[in-house]
PDB file of C-alpha atoms in Angstrom:
ATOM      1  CA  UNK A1274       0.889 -55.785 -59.432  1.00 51.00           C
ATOM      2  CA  UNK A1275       2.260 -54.411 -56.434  1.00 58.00           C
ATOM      3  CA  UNK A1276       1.168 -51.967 -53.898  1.00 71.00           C
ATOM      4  CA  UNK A1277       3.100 -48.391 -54.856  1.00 90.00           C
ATOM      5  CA  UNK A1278       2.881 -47.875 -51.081  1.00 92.00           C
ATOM      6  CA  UNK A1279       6.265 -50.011 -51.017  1.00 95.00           C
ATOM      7  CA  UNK A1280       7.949 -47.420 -53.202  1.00 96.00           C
ATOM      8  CA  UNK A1281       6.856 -44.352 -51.506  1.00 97.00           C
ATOM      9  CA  UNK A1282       8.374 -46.311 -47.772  1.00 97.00           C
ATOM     10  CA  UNK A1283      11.766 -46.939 -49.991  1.00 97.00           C
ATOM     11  CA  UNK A1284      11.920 -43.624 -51.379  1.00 97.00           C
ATOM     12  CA  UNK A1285      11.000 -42.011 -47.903  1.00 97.00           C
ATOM     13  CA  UNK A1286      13.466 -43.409 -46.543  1.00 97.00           C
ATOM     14  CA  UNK A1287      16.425 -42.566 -49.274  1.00 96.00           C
ATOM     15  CA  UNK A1288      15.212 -39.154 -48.911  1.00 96.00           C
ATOM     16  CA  UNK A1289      15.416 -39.120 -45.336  1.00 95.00           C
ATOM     17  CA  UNK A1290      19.013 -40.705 -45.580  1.00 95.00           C
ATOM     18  CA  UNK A1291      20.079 -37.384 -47.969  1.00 94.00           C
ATOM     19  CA  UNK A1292      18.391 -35.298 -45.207  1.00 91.00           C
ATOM     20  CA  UNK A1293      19.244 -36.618 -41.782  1.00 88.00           C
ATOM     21  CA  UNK A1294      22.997 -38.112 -42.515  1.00 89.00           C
ATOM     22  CA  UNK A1295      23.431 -39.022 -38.823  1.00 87.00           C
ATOM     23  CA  UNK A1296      20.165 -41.847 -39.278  1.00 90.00           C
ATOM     24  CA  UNK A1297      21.200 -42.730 -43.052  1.00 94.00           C
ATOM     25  CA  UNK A1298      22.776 -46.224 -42.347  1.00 94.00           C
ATOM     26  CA  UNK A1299      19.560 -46.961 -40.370  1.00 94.00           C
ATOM     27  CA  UNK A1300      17.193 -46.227 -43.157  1.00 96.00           C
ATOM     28  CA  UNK A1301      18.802 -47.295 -45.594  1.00 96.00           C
ATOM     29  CA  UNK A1302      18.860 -50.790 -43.900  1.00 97.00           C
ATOM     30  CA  UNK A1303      15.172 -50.251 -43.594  1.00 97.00           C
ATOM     31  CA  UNK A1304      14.805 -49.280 -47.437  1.00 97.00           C
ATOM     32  CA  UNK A1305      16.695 -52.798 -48.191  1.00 97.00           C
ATOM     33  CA  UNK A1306      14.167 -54.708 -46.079  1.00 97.00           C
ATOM     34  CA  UNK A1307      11.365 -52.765 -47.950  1.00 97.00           C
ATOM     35  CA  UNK A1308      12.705 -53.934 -50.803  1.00 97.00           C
ATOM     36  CA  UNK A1309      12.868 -57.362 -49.646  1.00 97.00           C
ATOM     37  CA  UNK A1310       9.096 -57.063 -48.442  1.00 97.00           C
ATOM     38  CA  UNK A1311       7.574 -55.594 -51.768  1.00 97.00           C
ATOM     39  CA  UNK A1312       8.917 -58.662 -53.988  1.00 97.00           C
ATOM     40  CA  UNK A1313       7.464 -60.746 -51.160  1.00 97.00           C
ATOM     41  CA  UNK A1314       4.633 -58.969 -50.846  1.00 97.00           C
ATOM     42  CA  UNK A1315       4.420 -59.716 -54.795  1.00 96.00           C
ATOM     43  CA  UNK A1316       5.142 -63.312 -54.824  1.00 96.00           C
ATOM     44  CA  UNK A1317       2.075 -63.481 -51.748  1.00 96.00           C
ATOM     45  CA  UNK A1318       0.004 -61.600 -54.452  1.00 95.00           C
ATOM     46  CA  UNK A1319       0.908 -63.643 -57.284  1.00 95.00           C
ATOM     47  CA  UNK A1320       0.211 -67.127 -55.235  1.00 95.00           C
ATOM     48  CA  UNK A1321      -2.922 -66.124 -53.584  1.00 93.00           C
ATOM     49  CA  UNK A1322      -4.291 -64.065 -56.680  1.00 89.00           C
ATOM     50  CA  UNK A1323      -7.059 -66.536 -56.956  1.00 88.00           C
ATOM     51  CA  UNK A1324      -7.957 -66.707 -53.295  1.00 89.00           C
ATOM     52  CA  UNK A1325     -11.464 -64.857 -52.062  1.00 88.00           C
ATOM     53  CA  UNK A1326     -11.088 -62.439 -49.638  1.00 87.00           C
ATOM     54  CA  UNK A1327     -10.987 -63.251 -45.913  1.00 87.00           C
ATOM     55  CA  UNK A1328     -14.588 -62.789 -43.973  1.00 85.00           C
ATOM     56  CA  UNK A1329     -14.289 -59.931 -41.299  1.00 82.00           C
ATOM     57  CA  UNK A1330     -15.567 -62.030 -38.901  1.00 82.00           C
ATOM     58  CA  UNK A1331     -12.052 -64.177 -38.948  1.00 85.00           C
ATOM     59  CA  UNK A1332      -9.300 -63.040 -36.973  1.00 86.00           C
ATOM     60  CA  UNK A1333      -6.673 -62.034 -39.421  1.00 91.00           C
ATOM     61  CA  UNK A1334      -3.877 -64.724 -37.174  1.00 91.00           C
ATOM     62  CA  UNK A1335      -6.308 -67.697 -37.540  1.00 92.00           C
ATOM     63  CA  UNK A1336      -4.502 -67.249 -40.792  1.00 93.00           C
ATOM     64  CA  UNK A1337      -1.488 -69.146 -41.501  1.00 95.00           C
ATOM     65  CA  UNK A1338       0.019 -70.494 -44.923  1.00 96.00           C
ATOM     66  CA  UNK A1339       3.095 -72.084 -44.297  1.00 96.00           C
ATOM     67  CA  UNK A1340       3.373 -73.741 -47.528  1.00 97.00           C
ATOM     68  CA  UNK A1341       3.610 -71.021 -48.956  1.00 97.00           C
ATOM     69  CA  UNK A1342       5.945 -69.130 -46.386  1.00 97.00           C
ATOM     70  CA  UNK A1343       8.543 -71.705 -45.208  1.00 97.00           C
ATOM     71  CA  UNK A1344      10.337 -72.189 -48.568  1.00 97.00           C
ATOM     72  CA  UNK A1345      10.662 -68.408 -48.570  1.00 97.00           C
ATOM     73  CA  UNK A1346      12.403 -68.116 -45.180  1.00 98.00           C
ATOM     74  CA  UNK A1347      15.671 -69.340 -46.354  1.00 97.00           C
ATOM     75  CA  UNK A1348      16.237 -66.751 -49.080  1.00 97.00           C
ATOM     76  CA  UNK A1349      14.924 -64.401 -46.711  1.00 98.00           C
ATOM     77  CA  UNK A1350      17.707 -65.065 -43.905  1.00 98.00           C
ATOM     78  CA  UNK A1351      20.390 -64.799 -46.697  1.00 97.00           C
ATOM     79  CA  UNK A1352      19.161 -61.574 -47.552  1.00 97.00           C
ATOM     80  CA  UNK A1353      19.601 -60.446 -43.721  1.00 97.00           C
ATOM     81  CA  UNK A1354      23.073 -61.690 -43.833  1.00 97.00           C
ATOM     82  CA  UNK A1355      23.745 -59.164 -46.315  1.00 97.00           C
ATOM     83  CA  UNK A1356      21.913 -56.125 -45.468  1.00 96.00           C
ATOM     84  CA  UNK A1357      21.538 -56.061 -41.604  1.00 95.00           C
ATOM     85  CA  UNK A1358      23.505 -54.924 -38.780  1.00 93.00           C
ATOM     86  CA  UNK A1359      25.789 -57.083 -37.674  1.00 93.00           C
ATOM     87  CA  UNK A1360      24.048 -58.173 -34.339  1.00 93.00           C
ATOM     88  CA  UNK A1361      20.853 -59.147 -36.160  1.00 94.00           C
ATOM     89  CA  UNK A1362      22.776 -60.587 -39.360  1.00 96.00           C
ATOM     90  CA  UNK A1363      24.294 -63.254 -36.607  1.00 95.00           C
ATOM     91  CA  UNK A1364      21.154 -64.281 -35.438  1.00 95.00           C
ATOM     92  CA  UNK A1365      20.162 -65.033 -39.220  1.00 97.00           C
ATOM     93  CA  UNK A1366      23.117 -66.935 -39.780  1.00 97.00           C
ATOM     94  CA  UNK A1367      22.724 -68.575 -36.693  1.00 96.00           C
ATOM     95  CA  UNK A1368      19.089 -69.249 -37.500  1.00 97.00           C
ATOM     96  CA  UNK A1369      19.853 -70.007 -41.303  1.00 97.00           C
ATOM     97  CA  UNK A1370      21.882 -73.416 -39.980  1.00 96.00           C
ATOM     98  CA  UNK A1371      18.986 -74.632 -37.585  1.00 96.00           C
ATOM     99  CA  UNK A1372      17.037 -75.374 -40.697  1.00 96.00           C
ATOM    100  CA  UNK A1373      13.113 -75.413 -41.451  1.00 96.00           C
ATOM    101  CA  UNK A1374      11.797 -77.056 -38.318  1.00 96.00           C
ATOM    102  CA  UNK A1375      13.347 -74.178 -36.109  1.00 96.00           C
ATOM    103  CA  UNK A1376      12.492 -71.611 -38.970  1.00 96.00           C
ATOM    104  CA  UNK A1377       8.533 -72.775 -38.727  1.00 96.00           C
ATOM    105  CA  UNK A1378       8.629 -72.750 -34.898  1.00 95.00           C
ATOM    106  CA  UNK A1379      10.094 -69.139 -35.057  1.00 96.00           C
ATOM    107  CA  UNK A1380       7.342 -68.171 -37.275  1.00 96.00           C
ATOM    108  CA  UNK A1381       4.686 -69.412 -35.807  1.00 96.00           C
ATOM    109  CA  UNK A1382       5.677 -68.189 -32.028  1.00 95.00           C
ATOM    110  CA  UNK A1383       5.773 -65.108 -33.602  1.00 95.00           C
ATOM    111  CA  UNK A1384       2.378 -65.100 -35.257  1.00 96.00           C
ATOM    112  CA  UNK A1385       0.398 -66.980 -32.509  1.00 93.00           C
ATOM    113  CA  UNK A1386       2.363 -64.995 -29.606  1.00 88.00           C
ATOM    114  CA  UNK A1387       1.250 -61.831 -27.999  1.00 76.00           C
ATOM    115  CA  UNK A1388       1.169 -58.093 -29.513  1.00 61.00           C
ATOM    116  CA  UNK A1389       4.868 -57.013 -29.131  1.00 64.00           C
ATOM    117  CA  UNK A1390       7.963 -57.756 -30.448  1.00 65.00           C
ATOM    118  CA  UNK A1391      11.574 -58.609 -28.594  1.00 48.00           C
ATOM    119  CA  UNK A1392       9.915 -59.406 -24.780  1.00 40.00           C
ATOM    120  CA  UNK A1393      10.527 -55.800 -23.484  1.00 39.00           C
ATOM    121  CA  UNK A1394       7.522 -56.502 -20.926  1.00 38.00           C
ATOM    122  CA  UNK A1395       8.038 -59.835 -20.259  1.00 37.00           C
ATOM    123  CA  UNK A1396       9.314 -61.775 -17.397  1.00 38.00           C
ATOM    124  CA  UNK A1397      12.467 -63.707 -18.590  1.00 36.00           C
ATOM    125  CA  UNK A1398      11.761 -67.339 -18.695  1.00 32.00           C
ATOM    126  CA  UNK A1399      14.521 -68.616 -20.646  1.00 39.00           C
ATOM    127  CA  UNK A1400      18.668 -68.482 -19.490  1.00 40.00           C
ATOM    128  CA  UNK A1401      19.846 -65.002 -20.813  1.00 41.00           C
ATOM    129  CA  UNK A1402      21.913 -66.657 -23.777  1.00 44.00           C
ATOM    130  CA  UNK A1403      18.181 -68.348 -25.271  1.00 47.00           C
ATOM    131  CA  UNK A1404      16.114 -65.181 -24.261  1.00 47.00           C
ATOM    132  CA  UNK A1405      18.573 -63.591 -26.805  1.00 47.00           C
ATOM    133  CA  UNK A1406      18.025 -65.655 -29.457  1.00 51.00           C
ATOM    134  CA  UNK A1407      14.457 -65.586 -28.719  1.00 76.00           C
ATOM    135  CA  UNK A1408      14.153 -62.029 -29.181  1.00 85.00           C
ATOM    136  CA  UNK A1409      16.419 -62.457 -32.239  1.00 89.00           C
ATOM    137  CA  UNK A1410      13.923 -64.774 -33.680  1.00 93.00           C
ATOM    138  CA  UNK A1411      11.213 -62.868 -32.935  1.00 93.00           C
ATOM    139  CA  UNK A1412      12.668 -59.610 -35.027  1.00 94.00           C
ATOM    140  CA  UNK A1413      13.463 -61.650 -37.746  1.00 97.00           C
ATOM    141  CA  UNK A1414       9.965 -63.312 -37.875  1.00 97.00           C
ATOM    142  CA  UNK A1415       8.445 -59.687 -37.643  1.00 97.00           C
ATOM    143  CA  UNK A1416       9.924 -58.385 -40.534  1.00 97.00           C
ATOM    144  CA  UNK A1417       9.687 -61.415 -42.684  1.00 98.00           C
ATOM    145  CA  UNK A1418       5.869 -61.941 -41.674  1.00 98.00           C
ATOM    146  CA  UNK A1419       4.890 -58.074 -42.082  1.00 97.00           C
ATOM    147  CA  UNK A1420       4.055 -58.398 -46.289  1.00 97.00           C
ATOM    148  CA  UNK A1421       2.258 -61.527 -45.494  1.00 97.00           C
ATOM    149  CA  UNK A1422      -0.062 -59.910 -42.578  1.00 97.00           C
ATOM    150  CA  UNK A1423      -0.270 -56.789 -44.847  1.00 97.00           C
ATOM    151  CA  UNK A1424      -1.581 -59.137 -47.607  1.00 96.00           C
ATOM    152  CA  UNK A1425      -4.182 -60.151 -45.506  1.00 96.00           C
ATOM    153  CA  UNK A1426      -5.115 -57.145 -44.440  1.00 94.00           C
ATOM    154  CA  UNK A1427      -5.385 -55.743 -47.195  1.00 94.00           C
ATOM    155  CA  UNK A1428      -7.255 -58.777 -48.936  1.00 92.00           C
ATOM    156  CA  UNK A1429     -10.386 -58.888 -46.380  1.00 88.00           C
ATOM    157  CA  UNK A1430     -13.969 -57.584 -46.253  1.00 85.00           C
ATOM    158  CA  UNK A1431     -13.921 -54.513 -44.268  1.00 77.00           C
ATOM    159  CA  UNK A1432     -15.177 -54.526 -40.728  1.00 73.00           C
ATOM    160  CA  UNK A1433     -17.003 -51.919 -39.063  1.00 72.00           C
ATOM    161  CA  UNK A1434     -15.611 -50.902 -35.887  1.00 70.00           C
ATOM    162  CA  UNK A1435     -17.602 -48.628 -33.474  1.00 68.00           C
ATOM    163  CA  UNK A1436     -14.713 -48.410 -30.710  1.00 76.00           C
ATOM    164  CA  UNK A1437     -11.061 -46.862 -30.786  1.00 80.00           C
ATOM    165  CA  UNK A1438      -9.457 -50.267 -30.142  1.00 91.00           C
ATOM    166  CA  UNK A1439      -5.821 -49.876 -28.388  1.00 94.00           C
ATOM    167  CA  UNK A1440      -4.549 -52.366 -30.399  1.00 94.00           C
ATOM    168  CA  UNK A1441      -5.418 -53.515 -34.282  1.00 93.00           C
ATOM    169  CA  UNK A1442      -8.726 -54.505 -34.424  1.00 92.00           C
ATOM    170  CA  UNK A1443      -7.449 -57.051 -37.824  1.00 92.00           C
ATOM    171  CA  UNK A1444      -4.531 -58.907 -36.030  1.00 92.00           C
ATOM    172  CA  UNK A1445      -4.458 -57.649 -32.211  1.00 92.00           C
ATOM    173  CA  UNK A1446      -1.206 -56.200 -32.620  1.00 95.00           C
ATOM    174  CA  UNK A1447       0.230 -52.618 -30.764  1.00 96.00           C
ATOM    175  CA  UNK A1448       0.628 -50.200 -32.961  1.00 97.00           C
ATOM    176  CA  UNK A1449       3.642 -48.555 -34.237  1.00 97.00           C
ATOM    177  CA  UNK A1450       3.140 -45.330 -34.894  1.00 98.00           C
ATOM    178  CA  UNK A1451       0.232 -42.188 -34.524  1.00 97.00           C
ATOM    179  CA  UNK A1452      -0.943 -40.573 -37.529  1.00 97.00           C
ATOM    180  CA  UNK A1453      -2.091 -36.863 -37.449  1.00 95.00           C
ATOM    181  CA  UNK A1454      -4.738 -35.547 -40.302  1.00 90.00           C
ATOM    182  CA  UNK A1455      -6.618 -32.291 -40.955  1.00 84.00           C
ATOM    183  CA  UNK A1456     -10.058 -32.872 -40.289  1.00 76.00           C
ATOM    184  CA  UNK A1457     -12.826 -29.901 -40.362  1.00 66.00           C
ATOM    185  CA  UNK A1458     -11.594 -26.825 -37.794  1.00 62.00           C
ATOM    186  CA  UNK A1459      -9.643 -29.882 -35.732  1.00 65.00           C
ATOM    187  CA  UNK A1460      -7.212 -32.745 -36.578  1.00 74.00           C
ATOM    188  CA  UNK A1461      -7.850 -36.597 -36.553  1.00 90.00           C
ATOM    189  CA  UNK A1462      -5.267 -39.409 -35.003  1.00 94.00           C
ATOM    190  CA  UNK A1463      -4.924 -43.184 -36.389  1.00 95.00           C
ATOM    191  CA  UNK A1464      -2.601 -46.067 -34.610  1.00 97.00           C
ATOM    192  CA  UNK A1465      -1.065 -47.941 -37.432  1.00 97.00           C
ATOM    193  CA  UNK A1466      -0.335 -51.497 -36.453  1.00 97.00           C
ATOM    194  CA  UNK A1467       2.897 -52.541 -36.009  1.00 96.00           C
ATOM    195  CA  UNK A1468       2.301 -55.950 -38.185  1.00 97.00           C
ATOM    196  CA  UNK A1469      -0.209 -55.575 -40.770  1.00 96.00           C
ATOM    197  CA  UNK A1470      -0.020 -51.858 -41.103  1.00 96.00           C
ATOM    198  CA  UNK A1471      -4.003 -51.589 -40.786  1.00 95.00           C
ATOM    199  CA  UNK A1472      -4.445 -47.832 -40.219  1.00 94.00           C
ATOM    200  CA  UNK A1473      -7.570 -47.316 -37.929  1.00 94.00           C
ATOM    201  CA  UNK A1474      -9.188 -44.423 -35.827  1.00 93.00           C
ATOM    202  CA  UNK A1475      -8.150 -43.198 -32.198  1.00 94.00           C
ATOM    203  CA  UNK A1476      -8.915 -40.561 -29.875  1.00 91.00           C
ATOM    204  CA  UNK A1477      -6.565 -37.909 -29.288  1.00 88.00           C
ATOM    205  CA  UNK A1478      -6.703 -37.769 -25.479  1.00 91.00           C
ATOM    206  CA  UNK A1479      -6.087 -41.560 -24.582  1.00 93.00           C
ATOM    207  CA  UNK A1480      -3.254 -43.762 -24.065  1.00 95.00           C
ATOM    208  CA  UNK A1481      -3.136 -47.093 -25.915  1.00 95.00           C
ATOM    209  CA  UNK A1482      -1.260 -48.247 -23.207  1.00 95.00           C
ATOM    210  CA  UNK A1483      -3.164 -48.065 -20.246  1.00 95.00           C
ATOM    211  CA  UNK A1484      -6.521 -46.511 -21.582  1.00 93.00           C
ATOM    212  CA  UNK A1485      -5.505 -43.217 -19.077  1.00 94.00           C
ATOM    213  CA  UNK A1486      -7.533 -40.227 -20.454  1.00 94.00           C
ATOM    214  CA  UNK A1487      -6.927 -37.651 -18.220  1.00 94.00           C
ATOM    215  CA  UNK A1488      -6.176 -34.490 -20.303  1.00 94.00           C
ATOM    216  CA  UNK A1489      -3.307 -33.161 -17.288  1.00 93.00           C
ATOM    217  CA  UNK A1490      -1.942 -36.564 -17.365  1.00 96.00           C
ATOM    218  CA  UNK A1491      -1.592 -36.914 -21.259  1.00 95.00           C
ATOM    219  CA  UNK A1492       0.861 -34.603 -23.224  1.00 94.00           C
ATOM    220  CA  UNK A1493       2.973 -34.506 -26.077  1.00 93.00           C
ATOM    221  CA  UNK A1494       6.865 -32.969 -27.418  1.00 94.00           C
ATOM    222  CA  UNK A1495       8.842 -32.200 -30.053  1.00 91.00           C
ATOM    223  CA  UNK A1496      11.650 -30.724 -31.755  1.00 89.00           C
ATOM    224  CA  UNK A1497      12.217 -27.277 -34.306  1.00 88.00           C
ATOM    225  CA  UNK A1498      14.102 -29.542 -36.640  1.00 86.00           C
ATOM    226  CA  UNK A1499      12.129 -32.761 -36.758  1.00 89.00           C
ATOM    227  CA  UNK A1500       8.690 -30.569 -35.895  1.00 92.00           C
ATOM    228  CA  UNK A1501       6.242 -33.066 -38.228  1.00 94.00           C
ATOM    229  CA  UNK A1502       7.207 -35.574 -35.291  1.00 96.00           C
ATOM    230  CA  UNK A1503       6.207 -35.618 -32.060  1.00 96.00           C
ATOM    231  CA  UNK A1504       6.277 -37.626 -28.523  1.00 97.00           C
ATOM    232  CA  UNK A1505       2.930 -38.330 -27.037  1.00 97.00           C
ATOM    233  CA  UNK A1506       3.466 -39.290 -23.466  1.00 97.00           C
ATOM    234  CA  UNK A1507       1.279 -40.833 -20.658  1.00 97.00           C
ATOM    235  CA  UNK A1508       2.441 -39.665 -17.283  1.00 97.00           C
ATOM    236  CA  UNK A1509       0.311 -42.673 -16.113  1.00 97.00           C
ATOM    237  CA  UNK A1510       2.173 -45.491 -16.878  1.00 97.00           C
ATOM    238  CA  UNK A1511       5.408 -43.922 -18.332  1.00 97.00           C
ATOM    239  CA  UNK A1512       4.572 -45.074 -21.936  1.00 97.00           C
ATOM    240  CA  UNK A1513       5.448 -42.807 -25.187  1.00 98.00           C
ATOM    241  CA  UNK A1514       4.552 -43.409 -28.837  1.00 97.00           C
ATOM    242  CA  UNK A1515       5.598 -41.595 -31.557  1.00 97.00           C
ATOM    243  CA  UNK A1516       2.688 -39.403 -34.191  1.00 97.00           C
ATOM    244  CA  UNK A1517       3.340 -38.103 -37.312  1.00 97.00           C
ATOM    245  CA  UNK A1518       1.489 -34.587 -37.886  1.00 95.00           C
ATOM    246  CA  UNK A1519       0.740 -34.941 -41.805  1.00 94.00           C
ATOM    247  CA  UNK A1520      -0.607 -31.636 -41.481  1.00 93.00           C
ATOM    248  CA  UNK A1521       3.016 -30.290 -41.223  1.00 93.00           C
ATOM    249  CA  UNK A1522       4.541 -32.420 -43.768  1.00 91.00           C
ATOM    250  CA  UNK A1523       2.477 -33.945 -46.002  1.00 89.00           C
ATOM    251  CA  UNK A1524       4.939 -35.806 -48.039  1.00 93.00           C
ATOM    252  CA  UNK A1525       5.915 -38.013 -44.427  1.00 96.00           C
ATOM    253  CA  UNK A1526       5.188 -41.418 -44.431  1.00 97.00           C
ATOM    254  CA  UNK A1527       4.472 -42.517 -40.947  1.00 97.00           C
ATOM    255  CA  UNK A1528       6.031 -45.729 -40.618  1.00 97.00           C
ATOM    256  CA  UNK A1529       9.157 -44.844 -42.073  1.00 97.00           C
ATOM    257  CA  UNK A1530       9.674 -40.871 -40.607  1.00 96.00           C
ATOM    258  CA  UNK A1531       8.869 -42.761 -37.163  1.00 96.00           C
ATOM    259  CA  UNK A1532      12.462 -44.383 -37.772  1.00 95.00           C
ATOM    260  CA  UNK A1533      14.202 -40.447 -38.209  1.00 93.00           C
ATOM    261  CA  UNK A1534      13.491 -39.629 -35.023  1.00 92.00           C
ATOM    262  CA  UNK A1535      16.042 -41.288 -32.617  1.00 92.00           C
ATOM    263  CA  UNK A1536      16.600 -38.042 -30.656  1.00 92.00           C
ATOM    264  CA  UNK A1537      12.500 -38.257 -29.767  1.00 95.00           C
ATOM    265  CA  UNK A1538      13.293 -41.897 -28.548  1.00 95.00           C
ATOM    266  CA  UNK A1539      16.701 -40.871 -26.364  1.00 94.00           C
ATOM    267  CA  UNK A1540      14.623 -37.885 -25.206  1.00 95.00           C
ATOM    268  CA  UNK A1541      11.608 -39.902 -24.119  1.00 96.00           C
ATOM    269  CA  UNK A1542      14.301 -42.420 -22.175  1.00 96.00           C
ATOM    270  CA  UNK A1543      15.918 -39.991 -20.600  1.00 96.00           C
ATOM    271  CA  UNK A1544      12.684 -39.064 -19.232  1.00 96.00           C
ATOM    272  CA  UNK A1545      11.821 -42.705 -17.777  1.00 97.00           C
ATOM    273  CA  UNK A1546       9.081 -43.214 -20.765  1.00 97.00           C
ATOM    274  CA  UNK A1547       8.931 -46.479 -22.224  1.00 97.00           C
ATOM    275  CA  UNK A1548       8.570 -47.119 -25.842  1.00 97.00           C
ATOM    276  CA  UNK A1549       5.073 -49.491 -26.363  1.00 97.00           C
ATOM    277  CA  UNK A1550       6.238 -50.841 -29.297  1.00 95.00           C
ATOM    278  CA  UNK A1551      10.011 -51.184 -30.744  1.00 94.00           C
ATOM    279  CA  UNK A1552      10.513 -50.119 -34.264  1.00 94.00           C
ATOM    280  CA  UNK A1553      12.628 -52.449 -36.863  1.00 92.00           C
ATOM    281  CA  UNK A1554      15.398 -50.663 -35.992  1.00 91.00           C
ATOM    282  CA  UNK A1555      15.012 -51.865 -32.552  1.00 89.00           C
ATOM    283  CA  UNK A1556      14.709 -48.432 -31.375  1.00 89.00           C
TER     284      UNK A1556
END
């Protein structure tokens, strides 16, 4: 059976549509990918059902069924054709006629690479035409890995973890997107990870960037009209992520409300703050 956390992303983000019109055609492309990754997520589910789970101890990437994922990718690129934006539907098609040896090779950089998508801090090694279609490849392997890394995350002995890790302590991932909670006479902050969507504790006064701590250098923004969202900023190393205060509206749903927010992003830009970690909207 599938996770109803699917359906509350997909109707998050139809309700969001109604209520922002100027970011509908971006979430609704994100509800069609949710909707692509749920009846993944299901057929992962249904194929593994007999499977134990995963010890702790195992890196959650050591992980890697491509017997199960490859014949999936080609459905999965036609799908992208349909629903995506024209730049990243391209790269599908592109990819779609490359055929399975350059479909494995684009999953597997993705999953063995480093903890960020689309090479926004690294140095270019490829001529600009390839680095494009790297970073093409790489989104498209994000968002067709994500049920699978959920999956396993979700299907593994829980660890005990005594630090605030900066990135996910399952897959070693950045994180995405802060999560604010009511806790006591104070509030409590989670990362959630841009991959696998583990959801795990942080401290409030810290940047996952650079591990800066210094309240003065440390601060956050927001908006009247998008309030539940706000900036936090390092003034260290010029990095912003986005939290979610649940606390104001507890109907949000971080991953997707993260993707309402655009004006946060061209704020934070025109600030000279850098983004850790891209969204699937590429924003």
């Amino acid at each position: 059976m599938n996770d109803p956390r699917w359906d509350r992303r997909i109707r998050r983000a139809d309700e969001l549509a109604s209520t922002y019109p100027f970011y509908a055609e971006g979430l609704q492309y994100y509800a069609r990918v949710a909707a692509f990754q749920k009846s993944l997520y299901g057929e992962i589910q249904s194929a593994l059902a007999h499977s134990p789970k995963s010890s702790a101890d195992r890196p959650l990437r050591d992980e890697l069924d491509l017997f199960l994922l490859l014949p999936k990718f080609s459905g999965f690129l036609s799908v992208i054709q349909q629903i995506a934006p024209a730049p990243l539907a391209q790269a599908a098609a592109g990819l779609a006629q490359k055929g399975p040896a350059r479909w494995q090779r684009a999953i597997e950089d993705f999953w063995h690479g480093d903890s960020g998508v689309a090479g926004a801090d690294r140095e270019p090694l490829e001529p600009a035409d390839q680095q494009t279609a790297s970073h093409s490849d790489q989104a498209l392997a994000w968002i067709f890995l994500q049920p699978y890394a959920e999956y396993l995350a979700d299907h593994r002995e829980i660890a005990v973890v005594d630090k605030t890790p900066s990135t996910c302590p399952l897959c070693g991932c950045k994180p995405i997107v802060g999560v604010l909670r009511s806790e006591g006479d104070g509030g409590k902050k989670s990362l959630i990870c841009m991959l696998c969507s583990h959801e795990w504790p942080f401290r409030r006064i810290y940047c996952p960037a650079c591990g800066e701590e210094r309240e003065p250098q440390m601060a956050f923004y927001s908006a009247p009209e998008i309030a539940h969202v706000r900036v936090d900023v390092c003034d260290t190393c010029h990095t912003y992520l986005k939290s979610v205060d649940l606390t104001k509206t507890g109907l949000a749903v971080a991953v997707v409300d993260e993707l309402a927010t655009l004006a946060l992003d061209l704020w934070a830009c025109e600030h000279g703050y850098e983004k850790l970690q891209i969204n699937l909207l590429g924003t």
